[in-house]
XYZ file of C-alpha atoms in Angstrom:
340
model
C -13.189 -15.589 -22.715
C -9.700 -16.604 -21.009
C -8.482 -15.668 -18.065
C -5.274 -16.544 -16.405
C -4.565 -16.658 -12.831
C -0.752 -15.998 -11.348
C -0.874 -19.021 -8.845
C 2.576 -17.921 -7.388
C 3.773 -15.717 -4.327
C 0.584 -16.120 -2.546
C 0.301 -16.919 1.455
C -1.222 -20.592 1.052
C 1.039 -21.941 -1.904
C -0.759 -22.809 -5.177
C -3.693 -25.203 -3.879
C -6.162 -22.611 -3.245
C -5.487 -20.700 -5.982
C -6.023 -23.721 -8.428
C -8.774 -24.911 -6.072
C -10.754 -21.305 -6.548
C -10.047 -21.530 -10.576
C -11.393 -25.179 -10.722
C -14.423 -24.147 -9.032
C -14.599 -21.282 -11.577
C -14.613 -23.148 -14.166
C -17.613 -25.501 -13.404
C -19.698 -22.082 -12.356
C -18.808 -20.058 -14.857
C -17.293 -22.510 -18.202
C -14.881 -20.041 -18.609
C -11.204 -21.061 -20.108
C -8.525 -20.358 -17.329
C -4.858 -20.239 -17.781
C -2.997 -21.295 -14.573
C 0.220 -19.471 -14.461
C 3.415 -20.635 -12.661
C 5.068 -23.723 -11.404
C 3.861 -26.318 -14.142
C 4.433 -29.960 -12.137
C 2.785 -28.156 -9.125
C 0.007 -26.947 -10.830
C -0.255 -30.420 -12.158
C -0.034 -32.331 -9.257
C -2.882 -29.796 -7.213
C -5.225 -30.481 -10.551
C -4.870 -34.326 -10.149
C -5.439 -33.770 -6.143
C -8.398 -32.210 -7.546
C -9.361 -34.569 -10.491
C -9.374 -31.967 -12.282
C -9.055 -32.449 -16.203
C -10.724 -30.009 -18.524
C -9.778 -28.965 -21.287
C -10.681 -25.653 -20.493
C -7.718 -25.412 -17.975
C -3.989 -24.843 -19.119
C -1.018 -23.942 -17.717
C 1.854 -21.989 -18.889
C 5.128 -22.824 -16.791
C 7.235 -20.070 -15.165
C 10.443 -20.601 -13.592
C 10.668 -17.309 -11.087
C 8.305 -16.191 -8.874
C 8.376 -12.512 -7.078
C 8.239 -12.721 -3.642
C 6.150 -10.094 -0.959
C 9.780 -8.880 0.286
C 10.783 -7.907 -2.959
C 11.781 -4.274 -4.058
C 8.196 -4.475 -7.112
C 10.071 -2.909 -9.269
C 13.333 -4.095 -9.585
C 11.722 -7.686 -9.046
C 10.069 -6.768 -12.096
C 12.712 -5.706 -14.277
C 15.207 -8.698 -13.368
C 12.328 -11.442 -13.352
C 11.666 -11.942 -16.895
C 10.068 -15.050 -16.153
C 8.098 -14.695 -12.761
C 4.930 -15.791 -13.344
C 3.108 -12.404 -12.726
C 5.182 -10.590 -15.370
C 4.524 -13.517 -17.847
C 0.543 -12.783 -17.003
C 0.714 -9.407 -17.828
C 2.700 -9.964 -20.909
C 0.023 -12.569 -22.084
C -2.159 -9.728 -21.560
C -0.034 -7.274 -23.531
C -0.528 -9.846 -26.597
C -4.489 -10.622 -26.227
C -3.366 -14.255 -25.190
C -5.657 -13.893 -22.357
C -8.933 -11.449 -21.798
C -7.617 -10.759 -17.657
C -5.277 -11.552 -15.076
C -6.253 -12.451 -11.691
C -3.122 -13.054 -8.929
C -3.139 -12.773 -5.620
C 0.625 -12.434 -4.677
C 2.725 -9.487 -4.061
C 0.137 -6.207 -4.585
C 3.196 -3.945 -5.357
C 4.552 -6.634 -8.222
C 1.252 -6.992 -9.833
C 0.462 -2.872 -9.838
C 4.482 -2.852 -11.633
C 3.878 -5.663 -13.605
C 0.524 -4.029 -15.308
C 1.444 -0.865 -15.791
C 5.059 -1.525 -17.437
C 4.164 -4.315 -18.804
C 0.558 -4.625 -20.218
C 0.272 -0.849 -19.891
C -1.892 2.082 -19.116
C -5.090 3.464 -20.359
C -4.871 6.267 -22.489
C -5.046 9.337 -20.769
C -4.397 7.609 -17.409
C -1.428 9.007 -15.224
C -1.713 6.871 -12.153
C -4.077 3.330 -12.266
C -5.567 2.796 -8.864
C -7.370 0.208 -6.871
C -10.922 -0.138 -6.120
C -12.617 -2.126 -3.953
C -16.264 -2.544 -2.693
C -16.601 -1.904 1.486
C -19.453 -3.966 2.799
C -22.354 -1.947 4.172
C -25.479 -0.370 3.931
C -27.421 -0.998 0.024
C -24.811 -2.517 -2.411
C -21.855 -1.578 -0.664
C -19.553 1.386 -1.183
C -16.503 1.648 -3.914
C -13.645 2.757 -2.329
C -10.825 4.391 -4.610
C -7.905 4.265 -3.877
C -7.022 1.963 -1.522
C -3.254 1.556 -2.015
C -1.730 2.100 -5.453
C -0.798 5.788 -5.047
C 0.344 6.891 -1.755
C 0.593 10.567 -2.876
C -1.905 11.666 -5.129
C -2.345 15.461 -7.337
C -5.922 16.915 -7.530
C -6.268 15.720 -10.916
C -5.204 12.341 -10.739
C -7.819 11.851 -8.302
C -10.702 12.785 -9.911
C -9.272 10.459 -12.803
C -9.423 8.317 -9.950
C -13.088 9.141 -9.165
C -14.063 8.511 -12.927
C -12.824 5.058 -12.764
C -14.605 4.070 -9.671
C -17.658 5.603 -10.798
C -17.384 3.389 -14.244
C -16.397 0.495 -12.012
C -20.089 1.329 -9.895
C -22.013 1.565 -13.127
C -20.820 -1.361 -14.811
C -20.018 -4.011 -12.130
C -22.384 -2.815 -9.219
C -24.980 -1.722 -11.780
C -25.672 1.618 -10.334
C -26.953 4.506 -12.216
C -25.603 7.684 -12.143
C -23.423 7.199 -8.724
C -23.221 9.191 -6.138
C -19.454 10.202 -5.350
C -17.861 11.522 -2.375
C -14.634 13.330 -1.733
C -13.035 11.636 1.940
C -12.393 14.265 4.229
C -12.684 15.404 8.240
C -15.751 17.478 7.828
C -18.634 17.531 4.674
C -18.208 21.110 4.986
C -16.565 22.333 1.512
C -14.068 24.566 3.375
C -12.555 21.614 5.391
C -9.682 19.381 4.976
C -6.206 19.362 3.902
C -4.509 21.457 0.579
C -4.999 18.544 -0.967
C -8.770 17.771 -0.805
C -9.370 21.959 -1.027
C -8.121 21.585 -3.974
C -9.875 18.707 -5.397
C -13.226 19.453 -4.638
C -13.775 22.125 -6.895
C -12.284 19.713 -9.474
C -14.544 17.238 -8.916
C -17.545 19.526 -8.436
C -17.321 20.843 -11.557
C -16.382 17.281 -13.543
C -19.201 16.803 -16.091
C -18.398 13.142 -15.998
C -19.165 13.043 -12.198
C -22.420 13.178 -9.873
C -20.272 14.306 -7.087
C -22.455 14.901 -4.322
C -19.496 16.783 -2.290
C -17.382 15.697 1.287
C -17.706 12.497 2.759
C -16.232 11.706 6.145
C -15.188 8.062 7.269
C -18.499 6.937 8.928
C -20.199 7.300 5.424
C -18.590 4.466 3.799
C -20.394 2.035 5.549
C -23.553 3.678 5.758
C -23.319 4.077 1.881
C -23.981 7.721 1.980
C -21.946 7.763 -1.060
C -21.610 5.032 -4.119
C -17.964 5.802 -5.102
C -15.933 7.037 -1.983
C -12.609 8.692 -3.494
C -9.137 9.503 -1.479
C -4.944 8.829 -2.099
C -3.663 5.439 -1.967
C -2.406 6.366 1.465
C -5.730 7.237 3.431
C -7.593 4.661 1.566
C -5.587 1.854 2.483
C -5.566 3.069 6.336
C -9.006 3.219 5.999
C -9.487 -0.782 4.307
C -7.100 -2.383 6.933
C -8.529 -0.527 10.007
C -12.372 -2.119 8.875
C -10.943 -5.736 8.687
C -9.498 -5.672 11.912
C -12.760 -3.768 13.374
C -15.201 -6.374 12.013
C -12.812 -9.504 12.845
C -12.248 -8.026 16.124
C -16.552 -7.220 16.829
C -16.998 -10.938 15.920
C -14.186 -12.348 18.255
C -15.602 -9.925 21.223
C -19.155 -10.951 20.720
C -17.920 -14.560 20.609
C -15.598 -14.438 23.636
C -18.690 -12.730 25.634
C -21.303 -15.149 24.992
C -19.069 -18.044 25.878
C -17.996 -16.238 29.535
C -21.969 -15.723 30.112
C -24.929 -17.801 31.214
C -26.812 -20.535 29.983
C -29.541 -17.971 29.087
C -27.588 -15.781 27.056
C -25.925 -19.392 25.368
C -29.257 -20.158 24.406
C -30.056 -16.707 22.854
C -26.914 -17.062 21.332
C -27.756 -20.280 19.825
C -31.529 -18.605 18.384
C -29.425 -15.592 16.854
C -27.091 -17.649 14.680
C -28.752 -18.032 11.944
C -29.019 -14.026 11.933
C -25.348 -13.417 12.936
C -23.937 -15.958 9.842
C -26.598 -13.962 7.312
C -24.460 -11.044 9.000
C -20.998 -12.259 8.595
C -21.519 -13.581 4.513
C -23.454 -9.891 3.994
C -19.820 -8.814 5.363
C -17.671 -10.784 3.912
C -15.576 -8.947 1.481
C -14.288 -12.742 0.132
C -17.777 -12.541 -1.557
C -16.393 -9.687 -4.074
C -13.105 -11.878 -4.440
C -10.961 -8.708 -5.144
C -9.818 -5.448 -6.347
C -9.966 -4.182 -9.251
C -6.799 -2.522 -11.030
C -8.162 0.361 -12.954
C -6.511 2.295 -15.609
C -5.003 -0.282 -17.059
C -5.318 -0.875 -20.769
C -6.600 -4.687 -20.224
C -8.774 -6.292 -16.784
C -6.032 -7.160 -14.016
C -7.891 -7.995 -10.552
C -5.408 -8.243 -7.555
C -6.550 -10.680 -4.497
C -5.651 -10.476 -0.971
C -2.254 -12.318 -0.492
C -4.103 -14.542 2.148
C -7.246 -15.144 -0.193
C -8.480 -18.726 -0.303
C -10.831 -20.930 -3.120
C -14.214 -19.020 -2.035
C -12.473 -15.681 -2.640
C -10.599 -16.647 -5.826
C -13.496 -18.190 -7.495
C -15.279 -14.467 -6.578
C -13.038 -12.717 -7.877
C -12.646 -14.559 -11.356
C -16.814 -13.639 -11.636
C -15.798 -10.633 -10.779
C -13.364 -10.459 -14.071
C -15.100 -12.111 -16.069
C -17.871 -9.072 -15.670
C -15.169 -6.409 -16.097
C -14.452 -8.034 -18.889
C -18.368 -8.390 -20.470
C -18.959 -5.131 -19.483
C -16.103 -3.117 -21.539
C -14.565 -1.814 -18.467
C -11.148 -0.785 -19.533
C -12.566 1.027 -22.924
C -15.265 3.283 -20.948
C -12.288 4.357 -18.291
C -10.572 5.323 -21.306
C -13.657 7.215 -23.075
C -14.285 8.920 -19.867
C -11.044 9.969 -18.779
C -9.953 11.204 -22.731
C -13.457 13.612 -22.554
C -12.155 14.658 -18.634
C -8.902 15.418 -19.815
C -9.905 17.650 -23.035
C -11.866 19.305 -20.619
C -9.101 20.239 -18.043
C -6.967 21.362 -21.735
C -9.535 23.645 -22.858
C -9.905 24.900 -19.131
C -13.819 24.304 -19.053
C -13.692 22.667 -15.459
């Protein structure tokens, strides 16, 4: 297996990125492909003492930056290190891509470049929310900010594979997002997608979810557009960094008492913060396209890249990208021959 990481565009520079794939390599003796600035590269792997020879690195000479118009950047950077990734992809010279620059370049970059999924109109993101059991799959979380009925419960396939073969979950539960579990509630565009996905033989869809079910993992697979799911990710970060800082800033403005309760609860409150720590799952995965491309958070650091290459390197064992296909190909004979 070879996997190469885009080491470019990201908000540290290159060091944790190579830092995370080093680590990688000693947990998981996997062959990486570092992608990008060569002498950097070079000079963070001799920082490092890092000399495997299961480590290369393919020089780029362009890198697409987070202000950049994805698509365009795309099209006029032949050689930016994320579309050389997903071209490497495109020819098998790699098994995965893992970046963690520019979400809207890497989404571009896959799906002109590597390419789609059979079947697949739209590839979106899923991620797994911290909570309750094994966590909840949320999909989509920013690829398609306006989403059809159909393309969501292609969306709701995917996740559901993703639960199955990376989260290990039989038969998973999935849940429509919506204001009210109520079948009759909601916008035109979840009214219309819940008969859709009630009646999706590929589904166990278990009906409405609403917002405080994620975390309480009512639901394995939790499916919505691009737009709401995204909302949805963004407002939980800053809710759980912001309950930590709180609880922090209180204990320090109280007594000596409460210091020293403090001080017994630790222990509890750090087994609390790594159970929430979404850096444990490294990143997101890119579904629906034809090869495994996992997109990091722009601010990720080692701990979260060397996650998220596990992460691939299990999409990659567990046929991922071939059962979306199978799936979605059986879903969309069905919606031809009108038996949904």
């Amino acid at each position: 297996m070879k996997i190469a990481v885009d080491v470019m565009g990201t908000d540290y520079g290159i060091a944790e990125l190579v830092k995370g794939t080093v680590n990688a390599v000693k947990q998981f003796a996997c062959d990486m492909i570092l992608v990008g600035d060569a002498a950097k590269i070079q000079t963070e792997l001799d920082k490092l003492g890092a000399h495997s020879d299961k480590i290369q690195i393919q020089n780029t000479t362009q890198v697409i930056e987070m202000d950049e118009h994805p698509a365009q950047a795309v099209r006029q950077k032949k050689d930016a290190s994320i579309v050389v990734a997903a071209k490497m992809l495109r020819n098998v010279e790699c098994d995965a891509v893992v970046c963690a620059g520019s979400t809207g370049a890497a989404m571009t970059a896959a799906t002109l470049v590597t390419g789609r999924s059979k079947g697949v109109e739209r590839p979106a993101i899923a991620l797994t929310i911290p909570g309750m059991g094994n966590g909840t799959v949320l999909v989509d979380v920013g690829a398609n900010v306006d989403a059809k009925p159909h393309q969501l419960v292609q969306s709701a396939i995917m996740g559901s594979v993703y639960a199955e073969k990376i989260l290990h979950i039989l038969q998973p539960k999935v849940g429509l997002l919506n204001i009210g579990s109520e079948e009759t509630k909601g916008n035109e565009q979840t009214l219309a997608t819940f008969p859709l996905l009630k009646f999706c033989r590929q589904l166990n869809f278990m009906g409405n979810v609403e917002g405080k079910d994620i975390a309480a993992g009512t639901a394995d697979v939790v499916v919505c557009d691009g737009f709401v799911g995204n909302t949805v990710l963004k407002f939980g970060e800053g809710l759980a960094k912001t309950i930590f800082a709180l609880l922090k800033e209180s204990v320090i403005s109280s007594g000596v008492s409460t210091k020293i309760g403090a001080m017994l609860m630790k222990p509890a409150l750090e087994k609390l913060r790594s159970r929430m720590d979404p850096n444990k799952y490294g990143g997101a995965l890119l579904l629906g396209i034809k090869a495994p491309f996992v997109i990091c958070h722009g601010n990720s650091k080692a701990y979260a890249i060397t996650n998220a290459i596990g992460t691939t390197i299990e999409f990659v064992k567990n046929n991922v990208c071939n059962e979306i296909s199978a799936r979605i190909e059986s879903y969309n004979k069905d919606l031809m021959a009108g038996n949904l």
